[in-house]
CSV table of C-alpha atoms in Angstrom, one decimal:
chain,number,residue,atom,x,y,z
A,29,MET,CA,12.7,3.2,-1.2
A,30,VAL,CA,11.2,5.0,1.8
A,31,PHE,CA,10.0,8.6,1.9
A,32,SER,CA,12.9,9.8,4.0
A,33,SER,CA,15.6,8.2,1.9
A,34,ILE,CA,18.0,10.2,-0.3
A,35,PRO,CA,17.0,8.5,-3.5
A,36,PHE,CA,13.4,9.4,-2.9
A,37,LEU,CA,13.9,13.0,-1.7
A,38,PHE,CA,16.5,14.1,-4.2
A,39,TYR,CA,15.9,12.0,-7.3
A,40,PHE,CA,12.6,10.1,-7.5
A,41,LEU,CA,10.1,12.7,-6.1
A,42,PRO,CA,11.5,15.8,-7.8
A,43,CYS,CA,11.6,14.0,-11.2
A,44,VAL,CA,8.1,12.7,-10.8
A,45,LEU,CA,6.7,16.1,-9.8
A,46,LEU,CA,8.6,17.9,-12.6
A,47,CYS,CA,7.4,15.4,-15.3
A,48,TYR,CA,3.8,15.5,-13.9
A,49,PHE,CA,3.5,19.3,-14.5
A,50,LEU,CA,5.2,19.1,-17.9
A,51,VAL,CA,3.2,16.3,-19.5
A,52,PRO,CA,-0.3,17.0,-20.9
A,53,ALA,CA,-3.2,16.2,-18.5
A,54,LYS,CA,-4.2,13.1,-20.5
A,55,GLY,CA,-0.8,11.5,-20.0
A,56,ARG,CA,-0.5,12.1,-16.2
A,57,ASN,CA,-2.1,8.9,-15.1
A,58,VAL,CA,0.3,7.0,-17.4
A,59,LEU,CA,3.2,8.9,-15.8
A,60,LEU,CA,2.0,8.2,-12.3
A,61,LEU,CA,1.5,4.5,-13.0
A,62,ALA,CA,5.0,4.2,-14.5
A,63,ALA,CA,6.4,6.0,-11.5
A,64,SER,CA,4.5,3.8,-9.1
A,65,LEU,CA,5.7,0.6,-10.8
A,66,LEU,CA,9.3,1.9,-10.7
A,67,PHE,CA,8.8,2.7,-7.0
A,68,TYR,CA,7.6,-0.8,-6.3
A,69,THR,CA,10.2,-2.5,-8.5
A,70,TRP,CA,12.9,-0.6,-6.5
A,71,GLY,CA,12.1,-2.8,-3.5
A,72,GLU,CA,10.4,-5.8,-5.1
A,73,PRO,CA,11.8,-6.5,-8.6
A,74,ILE,CA,10.2,-9.9,-8.8
A,75,TYR,CA,6.9,-9.4,-7.0
A,76,VAL,CA,5.9,-6.4,-9.1
A,77,LEU,CA,4.7,-9.2,-11.5
A,78,LEU,CA,2.4,-10.5,-8.8
A,79,MET,CA,1.0,-7.0,-8.3
A,80,ILE,CA,0.5,-6.6,-12.1
A,81,ALA,CA,-1.2,-10.0,-12.3
A,82,SER,CA,-3.5,-9.0,-9.4
A,83,ILE,CA,-4.4,-5.8,-11.2
A,84,LEU,CA,-5.3,-7.7,-14.3
A,85,ILE,CA,-7.4,-10.2,-12.4
A,86,GLY,CA,-9.2,-7.4,-10.6
A,87,TYR,CA,-9.8,-5.6,-13.8
A,88,GLY,CA,-11.4,-8.6,-15.5
A,89,SER,CA,-13.3,-9.5,-12.3
A,90,GLY,CA,-14.8,-6.0,-12.2
A,91,LEU,CA,-16.0,-6.1,-15.8
A,92,LEU,CA,-17.4,-9.6,-15.3
A,93,LEU,CA,-19.1,-8.6,-12.1
A,94,GLU,CA,-20.8,-5.6,-13.7
A,95,ALA,CA,-21.9,-7.7,-16.6
A,96,SER,CA,-23.5,-10.2,-14.2
A,97,LEU,CA,-25.4,-7.4,-12.5
A,98,THR,CA,-26.7,-5.7,-15.6
A,99,LYS,CA,-27.6,-8.4,-18.0
A,100,PRO,CA,-31.2,-9.5,-17.8
A,101,ARG,CA,-30.4,-13.2,-18.1
A,102,ARG,CA,-27.6,-13.8,-15.7
A,103,ILE,CA,-25.6,-16.9,-16.5
A,104,LEU,CA,-23.2,-16.0,-13.7
A,105,LYS,CA,-24.6,-14.9,-10.4
A,106,PRO,CA,-23.0,-11.7,-9.0
A,107,LYS,CA,-22.4,-13.2,-5.6
A,108,LEU,CA,-20.6,-16.1,-7.2
A,109,VAL,CA,-18.4,-13.8,-9.2
A,110,LEU,CA,-17.6,-11.6,-6.2
A,111,GLY,CA,-17.1,-14.6,-3.9
A,112,THR,CA,-14.7,-16.3,-6.3
A,113,ALA,CA,-12.7,-13.2,-6.9
A,114,ILE,CA,-12.4,-12.4,-3.1
A,115,THR,CA,-11.5,-16.0,-2.4
A,116,LEU,CA,-8.7,-15.9,-5.0
A,117,PHE,CA,-7.3,-12.6,-3.6
A,118,VAL,CA,-7.5,-13.6,0.0
A,119,GLY,CA,-6.0,-17.0,-0.9
A,120,ILE,CA,-3.0,-15.3,-2.5
A,121,PHE,CA,-2.7,-13.0,0.5
A,122,VAL,CA,-2.8,-15.9,3.0
A,123,PHE,CA,-0.4,-18.0,1.0
A,124,PHE,CA,2.3,-15.4,1.1
A,125,LYS,CA,1.7,-13.9,4.5
A,126,TYR,CA,0.7,-16.9,6.7
A,127,THR,CA,2.1,-20.0,5.1
A,128,SER,CA,5.0,-20.2,7.5
A,129,PHE,CA,2.7,-19.5,10.5
A,130,LEU,CA,0.3,-22.2,9.4
A,131,ILE,CA,3.1,-24.8,8.9
A,132,ASP,CA,4.6,-23.9,12.3
A,133,ASN,CA,1.3,-24.5,14.1
A,134,PHE,CA,0.7,-27.7,12.1
A,135,ASN,CA,4.1,-29.0,13.2
A,136,ALA,CA,3.3,-28.0,16.8
A,137,VAL,CA,-0.1,-29.8,16.8
A,138,THR,CA,0.9,-33.0,14.9
A,139,GLY,CA,4.5,-33.3,16.0
A,140,LEU,CA,5.6,-33.6,12.4
A,141,SER,CA,8.5,-31.6,10.8
A,142,VAL,CA,7.1,-30.2,7.6
A,143,LYS,CA,9.7,-28.0,6.1
A,144,PHE,CA,9.1,-24.3,5.8
A,145,LEU,CA,8.6,-22.8,2.4
A,146,GLN,CA,11.2,-20.1,1.7
A,147,ILE,CA,8.7,-17.5,0.7
A,148,ALA,CA,9.5,-13.8,1.0
A,149,LEU,CA,6.5,-11.5,1.9
A,150,PRO,CA,5.7,-9.1,-1.0
A,151,ILE,CA,5.9,-5.5,0.2
A,152,GLY,CA,2.5,-3.9,0.4
A,153,ILE,CA,0.5,-7.0,-0.6
A,154,SER,CA,-2.0,-6.3,2.2
A,155,PHE,CA,-2.8,-2.8,0.9
A,156,TYR,CA,-3.0,-3.5,-2.8
A,157,THR,CA,-5.0,-6.7,-2.3
A,158,PHE,CA,-7.6,-5.1,-0.1
A,159,GLN,CA,-7.8,-2.1,-2.4
A,160,ILE,CA,-8.8,-4.4,-5.3
A,161,VAL,CA,-11.3,-6.1,-3.0
A,162,SER,CA,-12.7,-2.7,-2.1
A,163,TYR,CA,-13.1,-1.9,-5.8
A,164,LEU,CA,-15.0,-5.1,-6.4
A,165,ILE,CA,-17.3,-4.6,-3.5
A,166,ASP,CA,-18.1,-1.0,-4.6
A,167,VAL,CA,-19.0,-2.4,-8.1
A,168,TYR,CA,-21.1,-5.1,-6.5
A,169,ARG,CA,-23.0,-2.7,-4.4
A,170,GLY,CA,-23.6,-0.4,-7.3
A,171,GLU,CA,-21.6,2.4,-5.6
A,172,ALA,CA,-19.2,2.6,-8.6
A,173,LYS,CA,-19.1,1.5,-12.2
A,174,ALA,CA,-16.6,-1.0,-13.3
A,175,GLN,CA,-13.4,0.7,-14.5
A,176,ARG,CA,-12.9,0.2,-18.2
A,177,ASN,CA,-9.6,2.1,-18.4
A,178,ILE,CA,-7.1,-0.4,-17.1
A,179,ILE,CA,-4.5,2.4,-16.6
A,180,SER,CA,-6.9,4.2,-14.1
A,181,LEU,CA,-7.6,1.0,-12.2
A,182,ALA,CA,-3.9,0.1,-12.1
A,183,LEU,CA,-3.1,3.6,-10.8
A,184,TYR,CA,-5.7,3.3,-8.1
A,185,VAL,CA,-4.1,0.0,-6.9
A,186,SER,CA,-0.5,1.0,-7.2
A,187,MET,CA,-0.3,4.7,-6.4
A,188,PHE,CA,3.1,5.0,-4.8
A,189,PRO,CA,2.3,7.3,-1.8
A,190,GLN,CA,0.0,4.7,-0.3
A,191,LEU,CA,1.4,1.5,-1.8
A,192,ILE,CA,3.8,0.4,0.9
A,193,ALA,CA,2.0,1.3,4.1
A,194,GLY,CA,-1.4,2.4,3.2
A,195,PRO,CA,-3.9,3.7,4.0
A,196,ILE,CA,-6.4,1.6,2.2
A,197,VAL,CA,-8.5,4.0,0.0
A,198,ARG,CA,-12.1,3.1,-1.0
A,199,TYR,CA,-12.5,3.1,-4.7
A,200,LYS,CA,-15.6,5.2,-4.8
A,201,SER,CA,-13.9,8.0,-2.9
A,202,ILE,CA,-11.2,8.4,-5.6
A,203,ASP,CA,-13.0,7.3,-8.8
A,204,GLY,CA,-13.6,10.9,-9.9
A,205,GLU,CA,-10.1,12.0,-9.3
A,206,LEU,CA,-8.8,9.2,-11.5
A,207,LYS,CA,-10.5,11.0,-14.4
A,208,GLU,CA,-10.0,14.7,-13.6
A,209,ARG,CA,-7.9,16.5,-11.0
A,210,ARG,CA,-7.4,20.2,-10.3
A,211,ILE,CA,-4.4,21.6,-8.6
A,212,SER,CA,-4.1,25.0,-7.0
A,213,ALA,CA,-1.2,26.9,-5.5
A,214,THR,CA,-2.8,26.8,-2.1
A,215,GLU,CA,-3.1,23.0,-2.2
A,216,VAL,CA,0.6,22.7,-3.3
A,217,GLU,CA,1.7,25.0,-0.5
A,218,ALA,CA,-0.3,22.9,2.0
A,219,GLY,CA,1.1,19.7,0.6
A,220,ILE,CA,4.7,20.9,0.8
A,221,TYR,CA,4.1,22.1,4.4
A,222,ARG,CA,2.6,18.8,5.5
A,223,PHE,CA,5.4,16.8,3.8
A,224,VAL,CA,8.1,18.8,5.5
A,225,ILE,CA,6.4,18.4,8.9
A,226,GLY,CA,6.2,14.6,8.3
A,227,LEU,CA,9.8,14.4,7.3
A,228,ALA,CA,10.8,16.3,10.4
A,229,LYS,CA,8.8,13.9,12.6
A,230,LYS,CA,10.5,11.0,10.9
A,231,VAL,CA,14.1,12.2,10.8
A,232,LEU,CA,14.5,14.5,13.7
A,233,ILE,CA,12.3,12.7,16.3
A,234,ALA,CA,11.5,9.1,15.3
A,235,ASN,CA,14.9,8.2,14.0
A,236,GLN,CA,16.7,9.7,17.0
A,237,LEU,CA,14.4,7.8,19.4
A,238,GLY,CA,15.0,4.7,17.5
A,239,ALA,CA,18.8,5.2,18.0
A,240,LEU,CA,18.2,5.5,21.7
A,241,CYS,CA,16.3,2.2,21.7
A,242,GLU,CA,19.1,0.5,19.8
A,243,THR,CA,21.5,1.8,22.5
A,244,PHE,CA,19.3,0.3,25.2
A,245,ARG,CA,19.2,-3.1,23.5
A,246,GLY,CA,23.0,-3.1,23.2
A,247,THR,CA,23.5,-2.3,26.9
A,248,THR,CA,24.5,-5.2,29.1
A,249,GLU,CA,23.4,-3.8,32.5
A,250,PRO,CA,20.5,-1.3,32.0
A,251,SER,CA,19.2,0.4,35.0
A,252,VAL,CA,15.5,0.7,36.1
A,253,LEU,CA,15.5,4.3,34.9
A,254,PHE,CA,16.9,3.2,31.5
A,255,TYR,CA,14.1,0.7,31.2
A,256,TRP,CA,11.5,3.4,31.7
A,257,LEU,CA,13.3,5.7,29.3
A,258,TYR,CA,13.4,2.9,26.7
A,259,ALA,CA,9.6,2.2,27.2
A,260,ILE,CA,8.7,5.8,26.6
A,261,ALA,CA,11.2,6.3,23.8
A,262,PHE,CA,9.9,3.2,22.0
A,263,CYS,CA,6.3,4.3,22.2
A,264,LEU,CA,7.1,7.7,20.9
A,265,HIS,CA,9.4,6.3,18.2
A,266,ILE,CA,6.5,4.1,16.9
A,267,TYR,CA,4.1,7.0,17.0
A,268,PHE,CA,6.2,9.6,15.3
A,269,ASP,CA,7.5,7.1,12.7
A,270,PHE,CA,4.0,6.3,11.6
A,271,SER,CA,2.6,9.8,12.0
A,272,GLY,CA,5.5,11.3,10.0
A,273,TYR,CA,5.0,8.7,7.3
A,274,SER,CA,1.3,9.3,7.2
A,275,ASP,CA,1.9,13.1,6.8
A,276,MET,CA,4.3,12.5,3.9
A,277,ALA,CA,1.9,10.1,2.2
A,278,ILE,CA,-1.0,12.5,2.5
């Protein structure tokens, strides 16, 4: 489900916003977490379990890390706890993202024919993995306390506007907003304006330039001028696609 799709614009987003303003303040984090998990499940029905498992591991690692920092007699060293957790998360990330790449290079170097593992890349694994790592590093440095409310931590990791394509948000910069948020009419107006601008960049500019690029790739005898047009169109397509998405995410 992408931000410019019909299901998101006409069903998901209006329902989430309506429910957000209807439910009591104490229940809003639960609502946003449920919406974020639904958003992710829409594209990754299986790998949502991997994300939930990562959140649980990050939650436990944060508490263990804080305990190792504060207790006078440290059975576990903080660096050992942090290093083990980061190694685990990076290992999971590398396994899903680079296994095929590593096997391909191993076959090229050794001349063997090791079969590729049929592993699909979980959507957004880069972003939620490094957000958990960011959280653990902030706890280790003493810049944030370990989050004892698992709902709040899960929301930080899985918040749907930044789940699929980022940006990676430092935990210490959003810790306060997980507990209390204030909304004003001015901010709502600014948000709507920026979202519409981003949607226009995506639909009216990026998508049209993308269609032009597709036409070029389907042409059997492109001219030199068409090559230049394709190069410019492709650059602008990438820029406006990412810029529009970023505006909508913000």
